[in-house]
Tab-separated table of C-alpha atoms in Angstrom:
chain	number	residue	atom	x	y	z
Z	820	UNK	CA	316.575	43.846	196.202
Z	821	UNK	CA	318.950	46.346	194.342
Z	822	UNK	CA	318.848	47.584	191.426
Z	823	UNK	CA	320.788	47.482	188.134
Z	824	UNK	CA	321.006	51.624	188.407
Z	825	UNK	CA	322.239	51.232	191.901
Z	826	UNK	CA	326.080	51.654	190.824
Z	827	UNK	CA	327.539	49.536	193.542
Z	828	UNK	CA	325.924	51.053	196.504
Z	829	UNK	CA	326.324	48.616	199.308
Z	830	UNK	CA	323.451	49.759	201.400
Z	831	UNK	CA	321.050	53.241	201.206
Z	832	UNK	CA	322.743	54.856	203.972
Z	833	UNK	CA	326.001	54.877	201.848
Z	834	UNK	CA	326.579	57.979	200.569
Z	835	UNK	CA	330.089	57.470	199.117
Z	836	UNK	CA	331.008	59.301	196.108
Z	837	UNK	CA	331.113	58.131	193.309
Z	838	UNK	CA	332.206	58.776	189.406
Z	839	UNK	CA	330.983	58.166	185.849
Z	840	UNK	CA	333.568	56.755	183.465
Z	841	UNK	CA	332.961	58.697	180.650
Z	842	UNK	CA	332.252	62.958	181.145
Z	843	UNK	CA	330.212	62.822	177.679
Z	844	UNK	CA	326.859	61.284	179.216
Z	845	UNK	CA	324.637	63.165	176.208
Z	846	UNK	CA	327.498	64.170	173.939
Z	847	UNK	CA	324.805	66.098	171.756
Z	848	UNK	CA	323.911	68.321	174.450
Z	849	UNK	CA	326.888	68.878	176.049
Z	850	UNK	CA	329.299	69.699	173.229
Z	851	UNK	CA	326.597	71.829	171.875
Z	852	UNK	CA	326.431	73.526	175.013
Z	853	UNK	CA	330.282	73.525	175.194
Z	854	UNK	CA	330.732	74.790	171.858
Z	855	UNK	CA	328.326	77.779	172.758
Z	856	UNK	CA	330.279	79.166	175.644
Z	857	UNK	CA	333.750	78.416	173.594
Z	858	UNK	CA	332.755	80.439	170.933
Z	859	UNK	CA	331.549	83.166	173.142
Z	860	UNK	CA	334.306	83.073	174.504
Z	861	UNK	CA	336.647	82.848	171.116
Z	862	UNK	CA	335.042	85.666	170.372
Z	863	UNK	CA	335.952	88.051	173.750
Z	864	UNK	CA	339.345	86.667	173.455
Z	865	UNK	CA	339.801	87.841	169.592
Z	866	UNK	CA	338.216	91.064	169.987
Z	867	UNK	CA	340.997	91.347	173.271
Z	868	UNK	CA	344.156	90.325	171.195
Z	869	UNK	CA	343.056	92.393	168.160
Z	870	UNK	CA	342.745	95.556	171.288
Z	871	UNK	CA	345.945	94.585	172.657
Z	872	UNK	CA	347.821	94.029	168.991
Z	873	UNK	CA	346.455	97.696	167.997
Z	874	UNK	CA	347.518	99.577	171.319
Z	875	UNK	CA	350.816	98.163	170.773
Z	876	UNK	CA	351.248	99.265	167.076
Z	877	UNK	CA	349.760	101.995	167.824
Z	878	UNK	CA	352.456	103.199	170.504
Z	879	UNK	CA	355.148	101.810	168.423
Z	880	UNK	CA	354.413	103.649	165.615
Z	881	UNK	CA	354.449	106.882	167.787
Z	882	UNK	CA	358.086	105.604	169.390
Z	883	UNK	CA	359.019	104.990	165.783
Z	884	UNK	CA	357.938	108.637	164.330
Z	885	UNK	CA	360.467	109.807	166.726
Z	886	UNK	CA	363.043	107.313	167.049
Z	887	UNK	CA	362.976	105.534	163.821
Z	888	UNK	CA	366.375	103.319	164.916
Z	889	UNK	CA	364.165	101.708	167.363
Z	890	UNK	CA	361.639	100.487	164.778
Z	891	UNK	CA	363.172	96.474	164.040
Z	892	UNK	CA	363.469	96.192	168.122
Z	893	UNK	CA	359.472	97.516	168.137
Z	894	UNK	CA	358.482	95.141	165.810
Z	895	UNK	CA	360.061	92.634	167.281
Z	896	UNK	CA	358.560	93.584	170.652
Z	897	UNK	CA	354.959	94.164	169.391
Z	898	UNK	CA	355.236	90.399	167.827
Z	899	UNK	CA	355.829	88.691	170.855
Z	900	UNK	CA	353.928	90.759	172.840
Z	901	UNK	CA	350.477	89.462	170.410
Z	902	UNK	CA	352.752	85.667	170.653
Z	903	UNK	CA	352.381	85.819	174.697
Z	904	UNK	CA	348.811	86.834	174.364
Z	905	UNK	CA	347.464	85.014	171.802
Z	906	UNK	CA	349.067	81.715	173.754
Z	907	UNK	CA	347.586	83.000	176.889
Z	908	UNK	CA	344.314	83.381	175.145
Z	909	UNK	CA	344.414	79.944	174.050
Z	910	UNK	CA	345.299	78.439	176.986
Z	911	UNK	CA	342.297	79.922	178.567
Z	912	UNK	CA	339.725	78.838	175.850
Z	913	UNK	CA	341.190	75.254	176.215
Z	914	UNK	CA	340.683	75.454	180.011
Z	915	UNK	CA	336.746	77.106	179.378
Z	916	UNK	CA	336.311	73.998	176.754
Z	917	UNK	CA	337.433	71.861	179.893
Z	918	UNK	CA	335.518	73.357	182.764
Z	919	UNK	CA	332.235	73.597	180.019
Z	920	UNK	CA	332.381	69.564	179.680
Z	921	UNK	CA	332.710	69.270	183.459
Z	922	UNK	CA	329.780	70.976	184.031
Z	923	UNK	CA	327.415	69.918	181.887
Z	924	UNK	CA	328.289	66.242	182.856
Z	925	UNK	CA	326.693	67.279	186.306
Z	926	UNK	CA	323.663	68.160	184.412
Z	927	UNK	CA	323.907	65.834	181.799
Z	928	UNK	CA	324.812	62.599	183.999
Z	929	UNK	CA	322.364	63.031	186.762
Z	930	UNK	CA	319.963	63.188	184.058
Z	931	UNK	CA	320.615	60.173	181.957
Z	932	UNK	CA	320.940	58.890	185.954
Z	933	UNK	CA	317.371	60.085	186.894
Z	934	UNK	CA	316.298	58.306	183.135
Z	935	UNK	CA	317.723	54.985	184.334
Z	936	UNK	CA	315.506	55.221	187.366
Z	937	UNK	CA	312.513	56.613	185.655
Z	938	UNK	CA	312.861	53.286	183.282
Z	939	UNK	CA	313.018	50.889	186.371
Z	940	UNK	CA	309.826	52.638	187.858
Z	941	UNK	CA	308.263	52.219	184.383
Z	942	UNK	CA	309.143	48.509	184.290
Z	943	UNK	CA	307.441	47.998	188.014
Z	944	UNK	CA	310.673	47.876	189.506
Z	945	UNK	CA	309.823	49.609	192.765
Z	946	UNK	CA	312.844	48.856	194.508
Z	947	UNK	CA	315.200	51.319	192.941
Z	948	UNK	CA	317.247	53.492	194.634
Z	949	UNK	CA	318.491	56.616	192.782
Z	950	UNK	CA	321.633	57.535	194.038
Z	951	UNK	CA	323.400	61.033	192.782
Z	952	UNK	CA	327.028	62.402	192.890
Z	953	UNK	CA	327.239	64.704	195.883
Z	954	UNK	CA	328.421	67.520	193.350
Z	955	UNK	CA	325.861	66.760	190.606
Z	956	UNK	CA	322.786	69.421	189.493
Z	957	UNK	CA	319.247	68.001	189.875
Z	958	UNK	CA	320.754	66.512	193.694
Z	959	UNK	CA	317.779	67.788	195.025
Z	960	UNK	CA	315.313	65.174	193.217
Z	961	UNK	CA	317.363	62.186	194.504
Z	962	UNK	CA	315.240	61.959	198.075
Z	963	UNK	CA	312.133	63.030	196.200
Z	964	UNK	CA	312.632	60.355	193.639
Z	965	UNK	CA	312.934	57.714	195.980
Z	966	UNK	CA	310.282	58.527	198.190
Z	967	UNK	CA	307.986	58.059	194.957
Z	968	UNK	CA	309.327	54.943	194.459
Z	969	UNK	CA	308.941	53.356	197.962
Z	970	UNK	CA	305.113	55.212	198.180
Z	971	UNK	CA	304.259	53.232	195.124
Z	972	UNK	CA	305.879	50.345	196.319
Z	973	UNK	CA	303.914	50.483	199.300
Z	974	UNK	CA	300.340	51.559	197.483
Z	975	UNK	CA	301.396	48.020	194.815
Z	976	UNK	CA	301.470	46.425	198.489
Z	977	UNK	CA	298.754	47.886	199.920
Z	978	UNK	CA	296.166	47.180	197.143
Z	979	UNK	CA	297.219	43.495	196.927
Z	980	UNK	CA	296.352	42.887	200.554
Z	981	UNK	CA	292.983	44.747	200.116
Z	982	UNK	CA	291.897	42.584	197.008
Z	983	UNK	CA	293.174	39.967	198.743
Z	984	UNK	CA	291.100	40.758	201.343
Z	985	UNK	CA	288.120	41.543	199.621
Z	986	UNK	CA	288.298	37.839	197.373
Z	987	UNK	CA	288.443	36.278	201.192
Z	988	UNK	CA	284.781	38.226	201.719
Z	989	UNK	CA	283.866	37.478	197.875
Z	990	UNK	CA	284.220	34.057	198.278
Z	991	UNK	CA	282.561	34.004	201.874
Z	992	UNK	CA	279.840	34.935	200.027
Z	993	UNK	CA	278.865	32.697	197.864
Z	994	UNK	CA	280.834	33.684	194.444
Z	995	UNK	CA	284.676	31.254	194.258
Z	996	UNK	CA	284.323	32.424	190.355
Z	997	UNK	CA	285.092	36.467	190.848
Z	998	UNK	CA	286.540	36.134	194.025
Z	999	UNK	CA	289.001	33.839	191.942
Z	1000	UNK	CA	289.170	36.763	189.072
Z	1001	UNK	CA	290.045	39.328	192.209
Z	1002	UNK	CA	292.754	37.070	193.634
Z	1003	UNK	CA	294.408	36.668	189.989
Z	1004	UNK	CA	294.066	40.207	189.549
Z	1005	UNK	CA	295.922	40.261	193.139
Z	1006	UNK	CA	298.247	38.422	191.975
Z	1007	UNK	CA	299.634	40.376	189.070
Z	1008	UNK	CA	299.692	43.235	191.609
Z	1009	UNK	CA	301.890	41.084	193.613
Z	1010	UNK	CA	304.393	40.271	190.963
Z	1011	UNK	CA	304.930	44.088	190.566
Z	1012	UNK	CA	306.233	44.631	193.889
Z	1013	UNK	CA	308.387	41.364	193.937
């Protein structure tokens, strides 16, 4: 049986890689997160352009104390000299505000991923097969995962046949009534694994 979570795996020994559609999985977290480094960021970026714009007023005003023809072609200078690096600087905060998102979706989607499997282990659905993104964080609770799931799989399985067994001796006994309350009992275990 496969399940829901199973995102189009054809078999368990296909490890194919595969991609979320969206890169916001927990947009709270992650744009939080990605508005932390930004602004850390923002800030090492404006304290670098406000350096840069005051070294190079600074040594124009020193080539203009002795040169003061020169001061228009300074000015002009020193402006698009702070132009180049301000664009520069933004161009790098855009590409920090990219590279932030992508990361925390590898966080963020193999844990709403690992959440979708949790939920189909809650509802008895044993069969479940979690299945991470071969470049996602948290990879290494994918085998763990689903060697929980097939161990209580197996255990659902496993205590089924023993009450099973034990009604058989029950009722061998002399008592149909509780072994008929153990094989209903049995039964429901049954349905779990099913």
């Amino acid at each position: 049986m496969t399940s829901k979570t199973d995102t189009g795996a054809k078999d368990e020994g296909d490890k194919k890689s595969f991609r979320r559609r969206q890169y916001l999985v927990d947009r709270k977290r992650q744009l939080a997160t990605t508005f932390r480094v930004a602004g850390l960021v923002l800030i090492l970026l404006l304290t670098l352009n406000i350096m840069v714009a005051w070294q190079s007023y600074s040594a124009s005003s020193k080539v203009m104390v002795s040169n003061p023809v020169m001061g228009e072609r300074m000015r002009a200078i020193d402006n698009r000299n702070i132009a180049v690096t301000a664009g520069i600087s933004l161009i790098i905060l855009a590409m920090v505000v990219v590279r932030s998102v992508m990361l925390t979706h590898r966080t963020a989607g193999a844990v709403y991923k690992i959440s979708m499997c949790l939920g189909e282990v809650a509802d008895f659905n044993f069969d479940v097969n979690l299945r991470l993104r071969n470049d996602d964080n948290l990879r290494g609770l994918e085998e763990p995962f689903n060697k929980m799931a097939g161990n209580l799989k197996r255990r659902a399985i496993d205590d089924y046949q023993a009450m099973t067994k034990l009604a058989d001796e029950i009722e061998e006994h002399g008592s149909p009534v509780d072994a008929e309350m153990l094989r209903r009992i049995a039964d429901s275990t049954a349905r779990l694994v099913k």
